Short mmCIF file of N, CA and C in Angstrom, two decimals:
data_model
loop_
_atom_site.label_atom_id
_atom_site.label_comp_id
_atom_site.label_asym_id
_atom_site.label_seq_id
_atom_site.Cartn_x
_atom_site.Cartn_y
_atom_site.Cartn_z
N UNK D 266 -35.72 13.55 -36.90
CA UNK D 266 -36.86 14.60 -36.04
C UNK D 266 -37.04 13.55 -34.51
N UNK D 267 -36.78 13.70 -33.95
CA UNK D 267 -37.55 12.99 -32.59
C UNK D 267 -39.24 12.83 -33.07
N UNK D 268 -40.36 14.34 -32.99
CA UNK D 268 -41.53 14.87 -32.52
C UNK D 268 -42.55 14.96 -34.21
N UNK D 269 -43.35 14.27 -34.23
CA UNK D 269 -43.66 15.10 -35.73
C UNK D 269 -45.40 14.69 -35.60
N UNK D 270 -46.47 15.75 -36.02
CA UNK D 270 -47.67 16.24 -35.63
C UNK D 270 -47.84 14.82 -36.66
N UNK D 271 -49.07 14.75 -36.49
CA UNK D 271 -49.97 13.33 -37.37
C UNK D 271 -50.98 13.78 -36.62
N UNK D 272 -52.31 13.28 -37.40
CA UNK D 272 -53.60 13.17 -38.24
C UNK D 272 -53.87 12.68 -39.25
N UNK D 273 -55.44 12.52 -37.80
CA UNK D 273 -56.32 11.49 -39.98
C UNK D 273 -57.24 11.55 -39.50
N UNK D 274 -58.26 11.54 -40.65
CA UNK D 274 -59.57 12.21 -40.63
C UNK D 274 -60.11 11.07 -41.85
N UNK D 275 -61.52 10.03 -40.99
CA UNK D 275 -61.97 8.94 -41.87
C UNK D 275 -62.85 9.45 -41.25
N UNK D 276 -63.99 8.62 -43.01
CA UNK D 276 -65.51 8.20 -42.49
C UNK D 276 -66.20 7.32 -43.01
N UNK D 277 -67.30 7.24 -42.71
CA UNK D 277 -68.20 6.54 -43.06
C UNK D 277 -69.84 6.76 -43.16
N UNK D 278 -69.56 5.20 -44.51
CA UNK D 278 -71.59 5.91 -45.48
C UNK D 278 -72.39 4.90 -44.92
N UNK D 279 -72.80 4.97 -44.01
CA UNK D 279 -74.18 3.25 -43.68
C UNK D 279 -75.32 3.34 -44.34
N UNK D 280 -75.06 4.85 -44.59
CA UNK D 280 -76.94 5.57 -44.07
C UNK D 280 -77.51 4.47 -45.35
N UNK D 281 -77.47 3.94 -46.36
CA UNK D 281 -78.19 2.83 -47.05
C UNK D 281 -78.73 1.71 -45.98
N UNK D 282 -78.42 1.34 -45.10
CA UNK D 282 -77.70 0.12 -44.51
C UNK D 282 -77.67 0.32 -42.89
N UNK D 283 -77.84 1.22 -42.66
CA UNK D 283 -77.46 1.58 -40.93
C UNK D 283 -77.92 0.74 -39.81
N UNK D 284 -76.97 0.24 -39.06
CA UNK D 284 -76.89 -0.40 -38.13
C UNK D 284 -76.69 -0.39 -37.07
N UNK D 285 -76.39 -0.95 -35.38
CA UNK D 285 -76.92 -0.36 -34.37
C UNK D 285 -75.06 0.19 -33.95
N UNK D 286 -74.29 -0.10 -35.03
CA UNK D 286 -73.09 0.40 -34.31
C UNK D 286 -72.09 1.31 -36.47
N UNK D 287 -71.70 2.09 -36.10
CA UNK D 287 -70.92 2.43 -36.90
C UNK D 287 -69.61 3.05 -36.23
N UNK D 288 -68.72 2.87 -36.97
CA UNK D 288 -67.12 3.00 -37.33
C UNK D 288 -65.99 3.16 -38.12
N UNK D 289 -65.40 3.80 -37.45
CA UNK D 289 -63.88 4.01 -39.01
C UNK D 289 -62.94 3.95 -37.62
N UNK D 290 -61.58 3.29 -39.54
CA UNK D 290 -60.20 3.22 -38.29
C UNK D 290 -59.22 4.11 -38.81
N UNK D 291 -58.75 4.79 -37.25
CA UNK D 291 -57.97 5.58 -37.81
C UNK D 291 -56.36 5.01 -39.13
N UNK D 292 -55.54 5.87 -39.56
CA UNK D 292 -54.63 5.50 -39.98
C UNK D 292 -53.35 4.36 -39.01
N UNK D 293 -53.18 3.65 -39.80
CA UNK D 293 -52.45 3.09 -38.78
C UNK D 293 -51.09 3.65 -37.97
N UNK D 294 -49.90 3.25 -37.22
CA UNK D 294 -48.99 4.42 -36.68
C UNK D 294 -48.00 3.74 -37.46
N UNK D 295 -46.68 4.52 -38.22
CA UNK D 295 -45.92 3.47 -38.55
C UNK D 295 -44.67 3.31 -37.39
N UNK D 296 -44.19 1.78 -38.73
CA UNK D 296 -43.54 1.75 -37.15
C UNK D 296 -42.77 1.84 -36.79
N UNK D 297 -41.91 1.41 -35.96
CA UNK D 297 -41.23 2.17 -35.60
C UNK D 297 -40.72 3.41 -34.87
N UNK D 298 -42.30 4.13 -34.62
CA UNK D 298 -42.83 4.84 -33.76
C UNK D 298 -44.01 4.50 -32.98
N UNK D 299 -44.42 5.50 -31.87
CA UNK D 299 -45.06 5.93 -31.16
C UNK D 299 -45.91 7.10 -31.24
N UNK D 300 -47.48 6.33 -31.24
CA UNK D 300 -48.60 7.35 -31.46
C UNK D 300 -48.63 8.02 -30.48
N UNK D 301 -49.10 9.69 -30.23
CA UNK D 301 -50.12 9.63 -28.56
C UNK D 301 -50.87 10.71 -29.21
N UNK D 302 -51.92 10.37 -29.22
CA UNK D 302 -53.73 10.76 -29.36
C UNK D 302 -53.67 11.68 -27.58
N UNK D 303 -54.16 13.38 -29.06
CA UNK D 303 -53.75 14.12 -27.71
C UNK D 303 -55.72 14.81 -28.42
N UNK D 304 -55.42 14.24 -29.08
CA UNK D 304 -58.15 14.50 -29.59
C UNK D 304 -57.68 14.26 -30.66
N UNK D 305 -59.88 14.11 -29.95
CA UNK D 305 -60.07 12.88 -31.05
C UNK D 305 -61.55 14.07 -31.40
N UNK D 306 -62.37 13.72 -32.73
CA UNK D 306 -63.37 14.92 -32.08
C UNK D 306 -64.41 14.10 -33.96
N UNK D 307 -65.82 14.43 -33.81
CA UNK D 307 -66.08 13.81 -34.91
C UNK D 307 -67.96 14.26 -35.19
N UNK D 308 -68.72 14.06 -35.66
CA UNK D 308 -69.73 13.34 -35.63
C UNK D 308 -70.36 12.55 -36.37
N UNK D 309 -72.00 11.53 -35.91
CA UNK D 309 -72.29 10.99 -36.79
C UNK D 309 -73.40 11.24 -36.60
N UNK D 310 -74.30 10.68 -37.45
CA UNK D 310 -76.04 10.87 -37.85
C UNK D 310 -76.37 9.67 -37.70
N UNK D 311 -77.30 9.88 -36.39
CA UNK D 311 -77.86 8.85 -35.76
C UNK D 311 -79.64 8.96 -36.19
N UNK D 312 -80.33 8.47 -36.25
CA UNK D 312 -81.72 8.21 -36.52
C UNK D 312 -82.48 9.42 -35.73
N UNK D 313 -83.33 10.12 -36.01
CA UNK D 313 -84.11 11.19 -35.23
C UNK D 313 -84.25 11.36 -34.58
N UNK D 314 -85.54 9.62 -33.71
CA UNK D 314 -85.61 9.94 -32.50
C UNK D 314 -84.51 8.70 -31.79
N UNK D 315 -83.18 8.77 -31.60
CA UNK D 315 -82.51 8.31 -31.10
C UNK D 315 -81.98 8.59 -30.69
N UNK D 316 -81.77 8.09 -29.23
CA UNK D 316 -80.25 8.08 -28.18
C UNK D 316 -78.74 7.98 -28.65
N UNK D 317 -77.84 8.41 -28.52
CA UNK D 317 -76.84 7.94 -28.20
C UNK D 317 -76.37 7.07 -27.28
N UNK D 318 -75.72 5.73 -27.62
CA UNK D 318 -75.92 4.95 -25.86
C UNK D 318 -74.14 4.88 -25.66
N UNK D 319 -73.02 4.95 -26.81
CA UNK D 319 -72.26 5.10 -26.50
C UNK D 319 -70.79 5.86 -27.56
N UNK D 320 -70.06 6.12 -27.59
CA UNK D 320 -69.09 7.27 -28.71
C UNK D 320 -67.99 7.25 -27.94
N UNK D 321 -67.32 5.36 -28.70
CA UNK D 321 -65.92 5.64 -27.84
C UNK D 321 -64.54 5.07 -28.89
N UNK D 322 -63.57 5.24 -28.88
CA UNK D 322 -61.91 4.40 -28.97
C UNK D 322 -61.44 3.62 -28.44
N UNK D 323 -60.50 2.65 -29.07
CA UNK D 323 -59.81 1.70 -28.61
C UNK D 323 -58.88 1.56 -29.69
N UNK D 324 -57.48 1.12 -28.96
CA UNK D 324 -56.60 0.89 -30.01
C UNK D 324 -56.41 -0.46 -30.65
N UNK D 325 -57.93 -1.57 -29.98
CA UNK D 325 -57.54 -2.89 -30.20
C UNK D 325 -56.52 -4.05 -29.03
N UNK D 326 -56.55 -2.87 -28.66
CA UNK D 326 -55.78 -3.61 -26.68
C UNK D 326 -55.99 -3.34 -25.90
N UNK D 327 -55.82 -1.83 -24.94
CA UNK D 327 -55.41 -2.01 -23.48
C UNK D 327 -56.42 -0.80 -23.59
N UNK D 328 -55.88 0.00 -24.81
CA UNK D 328 -57.33 0.95 -24.52
C UNK D 328 -58.22 2.04 -24.73
N UNK D 329 -58.48 2.75 -23.61
CA UNK D 329 -60.90 3.15 -24.74
C UNK D 329 -60.70 3.93 -23.85
N UNK D 330 -60.91 5.15 -24.89
CA UNK D 330 -61.64 6.79 -24.35
C UNK D 330 -62.96 7.00 -24.62
N UNK D 331 -63.48 6.81 -23.86
CA UNK D 331 -65.40 7.36 -23.67
C UNK D 331 -65.33 8.89 -24.53
N UNK D 332 -65.32 8.88 -25.55
CA UNK D 332 -66.25 10.36 -25.73
C UNK D 332 -67.78 11.16 -25.09
N UNK D 333 -68.04 11.94 -25.04
CA UNK D 333 -68.91 12.97 -24.89
C UNK D 333 -69.13 13.73 -26.33
N UNK D 334 -71.27 13.35 -25.67
CA UNK D 334 -71.55 14.14 -26.94
C UNK D 334 -72.07 15.85 -27.02
N UNK D 335 -71.67 16.53 -27.63
CA UNK D 335 -71.97 18.01 -27.16
C UNK D 335 -73.57 18.38 -27.21
N UNK D 336 -73.15 17.76 -28.91
CA UNK D 336 -74.76 18.71 -28.92
C UNK D 336 -75.36 17.07 -30.19
N UNK D 337 -76.16 17.99 -30.99
CA UNK D 337 -77.41 17.07 -31.62
C UNK D 337 -77.83 18.53 -32.80
N UNK D 338 -77.92 18.29 -33.75
CA UNK D 338 -78.42 19.47 -35.12
C UNK D 338 -79.55 19.08 -35.61
N UNK D 339 -80.21 19.79 -35.80
CA UNK D 339 -81.38 20.16 -36.61
C UNK D 339 -82.51 18.41 -37.30
N UNK D 340 -83.42 17.93 -37.82
CA UNK D 340 -83.27 17.09 -37.81
C UNK D 340 -83.25 16.75 -39.86
N UNK D 341 -82.09 15.98 -40.19
CA UNK D 341 -82.15 16.49 -42.02
C UNK D 341 -82.15 14.67 -42.59
N UNK D 342 -83.08 15.03 -43.47
CA UNK D 342 -83.32 13.55 -44.27
C UNK D 342 -81.78 13.07 -45.14
N UNK D 343 -81.30 12.28 -45.49
CA UNK D 343 -80.18 11.53 -45.37
C UNK D 343 -80.99 10.75 -46.71
N UNK D 344 -82.50 10.66 -47.20
CA UNK D 344 -82.42 9.52 -47.72
C UNK D 344 -82.23 8.10 -47.00
N UNK D 345 -82.47 7.20 -47.43
CA UNK D 345 -82.43 5.54 -47.79
C UNK D 345 -82.38 5.00 -46.91
N UNK D 346 -81.89 3.88 -46.01
CA UNK D 346 -82.61 3.24 -44.69
C UNK D 346 -82.13 3.99 -43.67
N UNK D 347 -81.70 5.47 -43.48
CA UNK D 347 -81.70 5.68 -42.72
C UNK D 347 -82.44 6.95 -42.59
N UNK D 348 -82.81 7.69 -43.57
CA UNK D 348 -84.14 8.55 -43.52
C UNK D 348 -83.44 9.54 -42.82
N UNK D 349 -84.31 10.15 -42.18
CA UNK D 349 -84.29 11.57 -40.80
C UNK D 349 -83.63 11.34 -40.04
N UNK D 350 -82.45 12.08 -39.53
CA UNK D 350 -81.47 11.60 -38.39
C UNK D 350 -80.66 12.74 -38.26
N UNK D 351 -80.34 13.06 -36.46
CA UNK D 351 -79.46 14.39 -36.33
C UNK D 351 -77.86 13.89 -36.01
N UNK D 352 -77.28 14.51 -37.08
CA UNK D 352 -75.83 14.75 -36.13
C UNK D 352 -75.74 15.01 -35.04
N UNK D 353 -74.71 13.91 -34.64
CA UNK D 353 -74.72 14.61 -33.30
C UNK D 353 -73.60 15.12 -32.72
N UNK D 354 -72.88 15.60 -32.40
CA UNK D 354 -70.92 16.25 -32.49
C UNK D 354 -70.29 16.01 -31.52
N UNK D 355 -69.61 15.10 -31.22
CA UNK D 355 -68.86 14.48 -30.35
C UNK D 355 -67.48 15.23 -30.60
N UNK D 356 -66.74 15.13 -28.88
CA UNK D 356 -65.34 15.42 -29.07
C UNK D 356 -64.02 15.47 -27.61
N UNK D 357 -62.70 15.46 -27.90
CA UNK D 357 -62.74 15.60 -26.10
C UNK D 357 -60.64 15.34 -25.99
N UNK D 358 -60.62 15.84 -25.53
CA UNK D 358 -59.04 15.34 -25.48
C UNK D 358 -58.90 14.34 -24.47
N UNK D 359 -57.19 13.78 -25.05
CA UNK D 359 -58.02 12.36 -24.81
C UNK D 359 -55.91 12.19 -24.79
N UNK D 360 -56.13 10.98 -24.45
CA UNK D 360 -54.30 10.49 -23.78
C UNK D 360 -54.59 9.09 -23.84
N UNK D 361 -54.29 8.46 -25.35
CA UNK D 361 -54.04 6.44 -25.74
C UNK D 361 -52.36 7.20 -26.13
N UNK D 362 -51.66 5.71 -25.91
CA UNK D 362 -50.38 6.17 -26.90
C UNK D 362 -50.58 4.31 -27.65
N UNK D 363 -50.50 4.81 -28.84
CA UNK D 363 -50.68 3.31 -29.43
C UNK D 363 -49.05 3.59 -30.47
N UNK D 364 -49.12 2.08 -29.97
CA UNK D 364 -47.60 1.63 -30.52
C UNK D 364 -47.78 1.26 -32.27
N UNK D 365 -46.67 1.23 -33.13
CA UNK D 365 -46.23 1.17 -34.96
C UNK D 365 -46.94 -0.28 -34.99
N UNK D 366 -47.63 0.25 -35.80
CA UNK D 366 -48.35 -1.00 -36.50
C UNK D 366 -50.10 -0.44 -36.00
N UNK D 367 -50.73 -0.36 -35.44
CA UNK D 367 -51.53 -0.19 -34.91
C UNK D 367 -52.65 1.38 -34.89
N UNK D 368 -53.97 0.36 -34.92
CA UNK D 368 -54.44 1.83 -35.20
C UNK D 368 -56.21 2.44 -34.62
N UNK D 369 -56.45 3.07 -34.46
CA UNK D 369 -57.80 4.05 -33.13
C UNK D 369 -59.08 2.95 -33.37
N UNK D 370 -59.65 3.33 -33.09
CA UNK D 370 -61.07 2.66 -34.05
C UNK D 370 -61.40 3.13 -33.16
N UNK D 371 -63.31 4.51 -33.63
CA UNK D 371 -63.35 5.54 -32.83
C UNK D 371 -64.87 4.74 -33.60
N UNK D 372 -66.56 4.48 -32.27
CA UNK D 372 -67.77 4.05 -32.62
C UNK D 372 -68.58 4.86 -32.23
N UNK D 373 -69.67 4.43 -32.76
CA UNK D 373 -70.78 4.82 -32.88
C UNK D 373 -71.49 4.30 -32.07
N UNK D 374 -72.41 4.06 -31.43
CA UNK D 374 -73.63 2.72 -30.64
C UNK D 374 -75.26 3.82 -30.34
N UNK D 375 -75.77 3.41 -31.14
CA UNK D 375 -77.26 3.51 -31.08
C UNK D 375 -78.29 2.82 -31.49
N UNK D 376 -79.45 2.61 -32.20
CA UNK D 376 -80.16 2.24 -32.09
C UNK D 376 -80.30 2.43 -34.06
N UNK D 377 -80.10 3.42 -34.48
CA UNK D 377 -80.36 3.61 -35.80
C UNK D 377 -78.47 4.48 -35.76
N UNK D 378 -77.85 4.00 -36.47
CA UNK D 378 -75.84 4.63 -36.58
C UNK D 378 -75.69 4.69 -37.68
N UNK D 379 -75.35 5.70 -38.89
CA UNK D 379 -75.86 6.07 -40.02
C UNK D 379 -74.81 6.74 -40.81
N UNK D 380 -73.21 7.67 -40.54
CA UNK D 380 -72.84 7.42 -40.20
C UNK D 380 -71.43 8.61 -39.67
N UNK D 381 -70.77 8.34 -39.41
CA UNK D 381 -69.30 9.12 -38.81
C UNK D 381 -69.01 9.83 -39.47
N UNK D 382 -67.92 10.79 -38.88
CA UNK D 382 -67.24 11.07 -39.69
C UNK D 382 -65.87 11.69 -37.87
N UNK D 383 -64.64 10.79 -38.38
CA UNK D 383 -64.03 11.56 -36.86
C UNK D 383 -62.72 11.94 -37.70
N UNK D 384 -62.52 12.88 -36.32
CA UNK D 384 -60.42 13.04 -36.74
C UNK D 384 -59.67 12.43 -35.63
N UNK D 385 -58.25 11.90 -35.83
CA UNK D 385 -58.10 11.81 -34.81
C UNK D 385 -56.16 12.96 -34.94
N UNK D 386 -55.83 13.81 -33.19
CA UNK D 386 -54.62 14.50 -33.37
C UNK D 386 -54.00 13.80 -32.50
N UNK D 387 -52.53 13.76 -33.09
CA UNK D 387 -51.39 14.16 -32.15
C UNK D 387 -50.38 13.56 -32.92
N UNK D 388 -49.37 12.38 -31.85
CA UNK D 388 -47.45 12.75 -32.77
C UNK D 388 -47.61 11.78 -32.41
N UNK D 389 -46.38 12.20 -33.48
CA UNK D 389 -45.71 10.35 -33.50
C UNK D 389 -44.04 11.30 -32.63
N UNK D 390 -43.97 10.24 -32.20
CA UNK D 390 -42.03 9.94 -31.92
C UNK D 390 -41.39 8.61 -31.88
N UNK D 391 -40.63 9.03 -31.04
CA UNK D 391 -40.10 7.68 -31.25
C UNK D 391 -39.21 7.14 -30.15
N UNK D 392 -39.59 5.97 -30.25
CA UNK D 392 -39.94 4.40 -29.00
C UNK D 392 -39.08 4.59 -27.67
#
């Protein structure tokens, strides 16, 4: 078959020791295939009084996509080093072409970044 649906969901929890960036690496593209990423979305927990600096995805080579924040949740208490934070939802249609063996990384930068859940949707094609 020439076209196959593809999706990946990843979660990284740094709530115990938040930093200025939280990232997830999606599943690698199978060898001999080309991934066409069509949509990226998810949410990240950011310290209650912090601003999201940037949400971006990269294939680790030349492609990068900036993702918009849609809204922030009410304050939620996550405990640990993160404490009270808001979930910032992000998502956008994108167009990235990722070669076999490579993977998309989704990053969120802020003064206090606690965790991220990100989803990538696309299709695999024969190059």
